[in-house]
Coordinates of C-alpha atoms in Angstrom, one line a residue:
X1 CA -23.0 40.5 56.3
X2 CA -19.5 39.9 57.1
X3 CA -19.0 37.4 54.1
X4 CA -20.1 40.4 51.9
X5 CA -17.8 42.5 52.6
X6 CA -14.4 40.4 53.1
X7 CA -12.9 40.4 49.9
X8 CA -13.6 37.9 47.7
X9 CA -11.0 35.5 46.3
X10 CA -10.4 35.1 42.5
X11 CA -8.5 32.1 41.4
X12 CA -8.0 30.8 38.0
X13 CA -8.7 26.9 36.3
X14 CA -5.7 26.1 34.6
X15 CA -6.4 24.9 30.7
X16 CA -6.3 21.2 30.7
X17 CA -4.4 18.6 28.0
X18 CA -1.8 20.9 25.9
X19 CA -1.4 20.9 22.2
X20 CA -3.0 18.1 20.1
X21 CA -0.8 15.8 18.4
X22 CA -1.5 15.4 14.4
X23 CA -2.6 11.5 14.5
X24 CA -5.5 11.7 12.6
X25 CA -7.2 10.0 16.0
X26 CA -10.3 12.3 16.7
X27 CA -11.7 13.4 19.3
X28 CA -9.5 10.7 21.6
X29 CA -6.4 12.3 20.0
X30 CA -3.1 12.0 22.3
X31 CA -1.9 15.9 24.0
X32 CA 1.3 17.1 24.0
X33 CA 2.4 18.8 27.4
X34 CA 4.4 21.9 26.7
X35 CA 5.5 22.9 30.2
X36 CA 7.0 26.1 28.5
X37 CA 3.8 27.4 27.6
X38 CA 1.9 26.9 31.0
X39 CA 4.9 28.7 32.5
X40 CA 3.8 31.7 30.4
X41 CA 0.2 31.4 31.1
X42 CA 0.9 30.9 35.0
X43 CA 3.5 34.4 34.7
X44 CA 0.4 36.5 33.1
X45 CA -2.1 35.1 35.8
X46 CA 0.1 36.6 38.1
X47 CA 0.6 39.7 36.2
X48 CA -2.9 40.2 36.4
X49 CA -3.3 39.8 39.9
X50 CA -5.3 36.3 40.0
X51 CA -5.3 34.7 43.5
X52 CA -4.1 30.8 42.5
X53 CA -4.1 28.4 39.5
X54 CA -6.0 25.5 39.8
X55 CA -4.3 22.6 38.2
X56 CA -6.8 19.5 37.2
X57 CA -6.5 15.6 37.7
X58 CA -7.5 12.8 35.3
X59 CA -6.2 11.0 32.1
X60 CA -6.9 14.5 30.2
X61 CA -4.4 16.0 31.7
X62 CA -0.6 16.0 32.8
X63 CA 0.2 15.5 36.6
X64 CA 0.8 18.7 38.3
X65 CA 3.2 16.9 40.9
X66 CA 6.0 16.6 37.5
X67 CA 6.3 20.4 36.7
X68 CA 4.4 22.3 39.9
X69 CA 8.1 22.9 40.6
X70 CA 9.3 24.5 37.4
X71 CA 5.5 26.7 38.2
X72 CA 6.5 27.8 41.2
X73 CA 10.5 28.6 40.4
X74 CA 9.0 30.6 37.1
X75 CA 7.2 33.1 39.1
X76 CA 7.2 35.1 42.3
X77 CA 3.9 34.7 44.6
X78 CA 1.0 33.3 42.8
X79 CA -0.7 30.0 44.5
X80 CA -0.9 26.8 42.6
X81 CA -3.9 24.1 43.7
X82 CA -3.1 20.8 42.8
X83 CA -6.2 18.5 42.3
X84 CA -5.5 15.0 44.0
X85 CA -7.9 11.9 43.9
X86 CA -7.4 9.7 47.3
X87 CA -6.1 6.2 46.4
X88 CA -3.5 7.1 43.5
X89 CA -0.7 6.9 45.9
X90 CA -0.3 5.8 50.3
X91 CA -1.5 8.8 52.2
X92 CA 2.3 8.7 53.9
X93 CA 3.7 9.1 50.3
X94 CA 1.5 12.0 49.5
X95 CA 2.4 14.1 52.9
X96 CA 6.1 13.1 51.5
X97 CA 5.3 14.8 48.0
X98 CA 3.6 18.0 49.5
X99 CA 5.9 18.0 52.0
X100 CA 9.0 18.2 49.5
X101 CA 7.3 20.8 47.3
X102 CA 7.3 23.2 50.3
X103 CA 11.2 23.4 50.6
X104 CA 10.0 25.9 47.2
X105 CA 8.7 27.9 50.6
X106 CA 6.3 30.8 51.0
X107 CA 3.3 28.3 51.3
X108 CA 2.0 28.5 47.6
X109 CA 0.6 25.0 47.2
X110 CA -2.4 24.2 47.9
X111 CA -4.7 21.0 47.5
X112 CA -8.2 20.5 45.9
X113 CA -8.7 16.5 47.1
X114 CA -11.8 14.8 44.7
X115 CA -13.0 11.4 45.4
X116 CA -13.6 10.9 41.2
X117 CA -16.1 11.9 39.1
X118 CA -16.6 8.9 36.8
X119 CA -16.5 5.2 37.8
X120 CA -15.2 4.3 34.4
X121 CA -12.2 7.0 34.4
X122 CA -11.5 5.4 38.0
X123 CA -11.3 1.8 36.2
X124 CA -8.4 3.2 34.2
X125 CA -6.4 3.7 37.3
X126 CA -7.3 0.1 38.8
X127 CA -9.9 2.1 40.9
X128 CA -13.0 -0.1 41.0
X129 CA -14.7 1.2 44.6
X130 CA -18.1 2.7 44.3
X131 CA -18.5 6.3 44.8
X132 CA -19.7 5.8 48.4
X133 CA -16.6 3.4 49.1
X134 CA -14.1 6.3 47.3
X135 CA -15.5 9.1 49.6
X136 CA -15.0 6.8 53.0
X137 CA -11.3 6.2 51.7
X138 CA -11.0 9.7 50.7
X139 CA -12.0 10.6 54.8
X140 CA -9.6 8.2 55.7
X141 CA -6.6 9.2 53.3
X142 CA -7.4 12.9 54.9
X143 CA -7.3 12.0 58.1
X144 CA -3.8 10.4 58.0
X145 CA -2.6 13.1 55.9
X146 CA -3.4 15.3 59.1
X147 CA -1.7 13.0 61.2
X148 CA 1.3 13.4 60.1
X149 CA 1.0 17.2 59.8
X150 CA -0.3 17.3 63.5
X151 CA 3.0 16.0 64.0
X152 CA 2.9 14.6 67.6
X153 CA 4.5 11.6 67.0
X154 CA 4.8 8.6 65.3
X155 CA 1.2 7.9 63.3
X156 CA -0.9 4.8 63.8
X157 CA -4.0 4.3 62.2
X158 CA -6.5 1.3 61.2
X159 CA -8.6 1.7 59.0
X160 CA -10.9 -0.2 56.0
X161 CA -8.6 1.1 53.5
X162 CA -5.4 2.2 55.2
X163 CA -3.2 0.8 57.8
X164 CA -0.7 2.7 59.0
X165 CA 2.1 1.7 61.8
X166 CA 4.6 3.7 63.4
X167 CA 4.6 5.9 60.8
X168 CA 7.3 8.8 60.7
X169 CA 8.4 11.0 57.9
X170 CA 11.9 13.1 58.6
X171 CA 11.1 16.1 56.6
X172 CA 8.6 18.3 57.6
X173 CA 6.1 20.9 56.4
X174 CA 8.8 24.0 56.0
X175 CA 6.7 26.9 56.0
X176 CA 4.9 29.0 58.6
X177 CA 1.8 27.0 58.3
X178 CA 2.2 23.8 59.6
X179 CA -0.2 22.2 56.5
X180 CA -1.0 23.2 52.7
X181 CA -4.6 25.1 52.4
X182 CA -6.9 22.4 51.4
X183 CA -10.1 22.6 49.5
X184 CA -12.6 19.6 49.0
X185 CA -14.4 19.2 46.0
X186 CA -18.1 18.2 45.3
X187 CA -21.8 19.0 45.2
X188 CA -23.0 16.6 47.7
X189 CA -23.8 16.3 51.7
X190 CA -21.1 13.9 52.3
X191 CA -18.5 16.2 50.5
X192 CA -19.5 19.4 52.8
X193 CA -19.2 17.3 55.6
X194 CA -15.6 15.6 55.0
X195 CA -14.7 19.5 54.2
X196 CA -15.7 20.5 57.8
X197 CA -14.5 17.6 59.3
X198 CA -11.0 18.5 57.7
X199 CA -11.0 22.2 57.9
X200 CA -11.0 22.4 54.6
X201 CA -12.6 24.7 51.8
X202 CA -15.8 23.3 50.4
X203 CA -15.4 23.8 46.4
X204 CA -18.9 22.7 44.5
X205 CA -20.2 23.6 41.0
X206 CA -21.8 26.8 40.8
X207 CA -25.9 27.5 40.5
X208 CA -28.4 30.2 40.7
X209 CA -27.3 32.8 43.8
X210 CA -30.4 31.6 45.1
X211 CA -29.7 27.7 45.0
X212 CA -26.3 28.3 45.8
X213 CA -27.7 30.2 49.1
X214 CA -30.0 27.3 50.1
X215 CA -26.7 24.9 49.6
X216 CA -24.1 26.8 51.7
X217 CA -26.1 27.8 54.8
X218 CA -25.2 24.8 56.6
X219 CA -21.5 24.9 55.7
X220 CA -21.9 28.6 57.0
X221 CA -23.5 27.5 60.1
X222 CA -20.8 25.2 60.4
X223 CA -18.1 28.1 60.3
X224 CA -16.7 26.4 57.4
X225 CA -16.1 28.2 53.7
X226 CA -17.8 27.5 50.3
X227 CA -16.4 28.6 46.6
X228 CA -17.8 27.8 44.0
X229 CA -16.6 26.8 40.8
X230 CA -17.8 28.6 37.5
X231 CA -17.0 30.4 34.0
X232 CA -17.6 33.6 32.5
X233 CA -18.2 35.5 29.6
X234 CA -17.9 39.1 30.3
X235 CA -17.3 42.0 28.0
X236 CA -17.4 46.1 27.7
X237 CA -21.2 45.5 26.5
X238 CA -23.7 43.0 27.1
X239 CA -23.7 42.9 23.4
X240 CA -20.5 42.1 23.3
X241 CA -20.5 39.5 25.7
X242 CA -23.5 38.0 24.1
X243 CA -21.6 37.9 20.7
X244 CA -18.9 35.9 22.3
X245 CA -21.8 33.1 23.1
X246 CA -22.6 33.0 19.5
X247 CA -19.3 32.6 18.5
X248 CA -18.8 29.8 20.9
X249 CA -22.0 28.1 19.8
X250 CA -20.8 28.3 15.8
X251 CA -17.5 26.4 16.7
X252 CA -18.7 23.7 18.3
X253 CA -17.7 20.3 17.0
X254 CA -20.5 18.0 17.3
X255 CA -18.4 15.3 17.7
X256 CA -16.5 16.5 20.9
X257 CA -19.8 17.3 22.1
X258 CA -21.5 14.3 21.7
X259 CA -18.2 12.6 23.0
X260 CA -18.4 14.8 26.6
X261 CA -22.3 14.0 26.8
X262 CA -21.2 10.6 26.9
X263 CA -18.5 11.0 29.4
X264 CA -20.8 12.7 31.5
X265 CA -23.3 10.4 31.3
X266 CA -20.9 7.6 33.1
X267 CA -20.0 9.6 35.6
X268 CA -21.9 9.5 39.4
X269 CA -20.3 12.7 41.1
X270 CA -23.5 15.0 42.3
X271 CA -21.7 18.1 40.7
X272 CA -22.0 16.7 37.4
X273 CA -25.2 15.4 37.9
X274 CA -26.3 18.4 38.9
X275 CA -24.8 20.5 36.5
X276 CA -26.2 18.6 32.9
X277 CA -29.5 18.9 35.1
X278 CA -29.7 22.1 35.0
X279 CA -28.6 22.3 31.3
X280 CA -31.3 19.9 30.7
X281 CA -33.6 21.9 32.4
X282 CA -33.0 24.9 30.6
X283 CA -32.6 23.9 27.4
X284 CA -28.6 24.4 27.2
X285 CA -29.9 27.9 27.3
X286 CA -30.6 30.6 29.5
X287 CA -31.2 29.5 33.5
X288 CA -31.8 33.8 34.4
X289 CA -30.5 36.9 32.4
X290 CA -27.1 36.0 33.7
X291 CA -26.5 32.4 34.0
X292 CA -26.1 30.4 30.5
X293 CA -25.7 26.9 30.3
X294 CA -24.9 26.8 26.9
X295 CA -21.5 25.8 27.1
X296 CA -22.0 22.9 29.7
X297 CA -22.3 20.4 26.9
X298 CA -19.2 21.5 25.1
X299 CA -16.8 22.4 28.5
X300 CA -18.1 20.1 31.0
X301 CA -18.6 20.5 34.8
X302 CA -17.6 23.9 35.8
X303 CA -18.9 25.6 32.4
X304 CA -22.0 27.2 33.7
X305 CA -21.0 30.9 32.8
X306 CA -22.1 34.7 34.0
X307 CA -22.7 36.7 30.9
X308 CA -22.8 40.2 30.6
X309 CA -21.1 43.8 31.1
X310 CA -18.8 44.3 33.8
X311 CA -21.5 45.5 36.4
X312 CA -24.1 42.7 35.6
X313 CA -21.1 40.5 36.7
X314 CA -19.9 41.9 39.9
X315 CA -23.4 42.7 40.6
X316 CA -24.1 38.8 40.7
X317 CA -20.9 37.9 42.1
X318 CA -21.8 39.8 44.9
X319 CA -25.3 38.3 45.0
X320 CA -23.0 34.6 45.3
X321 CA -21.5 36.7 48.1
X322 CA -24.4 37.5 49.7
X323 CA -25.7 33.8 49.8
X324 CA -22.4 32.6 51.5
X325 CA -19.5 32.0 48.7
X326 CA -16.2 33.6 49.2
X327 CA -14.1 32.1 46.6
X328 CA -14.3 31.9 43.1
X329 CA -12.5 29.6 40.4
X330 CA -13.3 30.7 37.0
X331 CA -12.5 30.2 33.7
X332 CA -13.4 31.3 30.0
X333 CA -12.8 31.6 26.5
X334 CA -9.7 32.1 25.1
X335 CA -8.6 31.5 28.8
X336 CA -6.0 34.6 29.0
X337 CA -8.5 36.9 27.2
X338 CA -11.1 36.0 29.6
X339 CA -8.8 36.8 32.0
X340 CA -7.8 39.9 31.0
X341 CA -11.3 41.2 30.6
X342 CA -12.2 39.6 34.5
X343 CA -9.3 41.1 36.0
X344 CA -9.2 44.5 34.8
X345 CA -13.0 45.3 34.3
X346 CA -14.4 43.0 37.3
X347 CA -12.3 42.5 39.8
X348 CA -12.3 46.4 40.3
X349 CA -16.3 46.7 40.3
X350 CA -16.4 43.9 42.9
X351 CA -13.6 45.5 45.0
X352 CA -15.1 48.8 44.9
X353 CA -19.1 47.4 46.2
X354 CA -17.6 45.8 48.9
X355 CA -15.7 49.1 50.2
X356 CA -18.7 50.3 50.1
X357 CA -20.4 48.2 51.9
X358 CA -17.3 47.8 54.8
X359 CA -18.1 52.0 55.0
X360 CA -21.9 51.0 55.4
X361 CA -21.1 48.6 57.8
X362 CA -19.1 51.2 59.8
X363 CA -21.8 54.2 59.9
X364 CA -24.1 51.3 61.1
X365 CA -21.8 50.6 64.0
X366 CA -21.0 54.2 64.9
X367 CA -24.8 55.0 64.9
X368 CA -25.5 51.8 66.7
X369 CA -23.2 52.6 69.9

């Protein structure tokens, strides 16, 4: 019960690649990065009230560590989540990177830590462990990492991957937590675990509330935390909402979506797996009256949406709730319009259930002494 009625936390996925360049190259077309114009969309998630913005890893995308600064100087208290994969840079140099972008202060970085979703992508990076090998390095990186934030000394450690000797770094974590808020992504056992073992978040792919009960009651038991990661499609009206979907569906370019299918289909992360699974299994369709996995073959991963009114989708967020989630990365389309509608018509609805549910709580309490 007590899950149900803390109050959830709603965080944002950043938009990933920029402004496509005019090369005539397709679907593999080269982005511009206009730093500007995520300064603008990070200032109006914080207008609306959003929690943090999740900023993504990969060749897609621009590496949060070169403007996370200019994020943070640009606006006043919103969070920003940097995805990191484990074996890009020496776990030493990493603590040095977080560890300078806290002098910004009032701990608003946090960390999202992915052991890679596609074997192939990894290649491009001189990455050629299996997944299995990329998760034990991943455990290892972490465990440095919190090392050196333990700060008791100098750090030794020997490991298969990492060796690290006398390690010291002279500046410090400067702000009143002595470490970032971390999060670890991924769908599988093994990710859960290293989540637990590291005190961290455990951030998977969202399901049916039911599916997504059976999958966090051990990371409950555990007295760890589960979000989820998901999209949404809400609207006045169900009509409405249900209009959007059919507007999404008539602007798909077959190309692009043939093009992610086949990313997809190299990629041996359980979250993904599991995600075009259930697409498969319902037809890129409809999973319940709320879950549509129509857009998982044009948006990847995280695109299995909620569609409907405004109480159909705090109804079921509080359903996810229920079954142990208690934060929430979304995302839609247009992004900031998604937004909008999510913050003002949502995030109210889901604040107001659980006040009432604290009050029911309370009267159960007082009755009970």
């Amino acid at each position: 019960m007590s899950n149900v009625v803390e109050p959830a936390r709603f965080m944002w996925n950043v938009p990933v690649g920029g402004n496509l360049k005019p090369d005539n190259a397709g679907i593999k077309s080269i982005f511009t990065f206009d730093v500007d114009e995520l300064i603008k969309y990070a200032q109006t998630a914080e207008a609306m009230g959003i929690e943090q913005l999740l900023l993504g890893v990969g060749y897609h995308c621009a590496d949060a560590f070169t403007y996370i600064g200019s994020l943070i100087r640009a606006t006043k208290k919103i969070k920003f989540i940097i995805a990191y994969r484990a074996g890009m840079v020496a776990p030493t140099t990493f603590v040095q990177m977080i560890n300078s972008l806290s002098g910004f202060g009032e701990n608003r970085v946090s960390i999202n830590m992915v052991a890679g979703i596609s074997p192939v992508e990894q290649k491009y990076y001189g990455d050629f462990l299996p997944k299995e090998e990329r998760q034990a390095r991943l455990d290892e990186f972490m465990t440095i990492c919190n090392l050196f934030w333990d700060n008791r000394g100098p750090v030794n450690f020997s490991g298969k991957y990492y060796q690290i000797e006398n390690g010291e770094l002279h500046i410090g974590y400067s702000n009143e937590a002595d470490r970032p808020e971390m999060f670890f992504s991924g769908n599988s056992d093994t990710s859960r675990l290293l989540a637990a073992k590291h005190n961290a978040i455990w951030l998977r792919y969202s399901d049916t509330a039911e599916n997504i009960a059976k999958s966090a009651e051990p990371c409950i038991e555990s007295g760890n935390q589960m979000g989820i990661r998901m999209s949404v499609i809400v609207r006045p009206t169900r009509e409405e909402a249900l209009q959007r979907v059919d507007e999404m569906l008539d602007g798909t370019d077959p190309k692009w979506a043939k093009f992610l299918t086949d990313f997809m289909k190299t990629c041996d992360s359980k979250a993904v797996n599991d995600i075009c699974k259930l697409a498969e299994e319902a037809g890129n369709s409809w999973l319940n009256d709320i879950l549509w996995t129509g857009a998982i073959q044009i948006r990847g991963g995280s695109s299995l949406a909620m569609v409907g009114d405004p109480d159909q989708v705090a109804d079921y967020i509080m359903q996810y709730k229920a079954g142990g989630a208690s934060t929430f990365i979304m995302q839609g389309w247009p992004h900031l319009e998604e937004m909008k509608y999510f913050t003002e018509l949502v995030i109210p609805r889901v604040r107001q259930r659980e006040a009432k549910l604290r009050e029911q709580q309370k009267q159960a309490e007082a009755v009970a002494q």
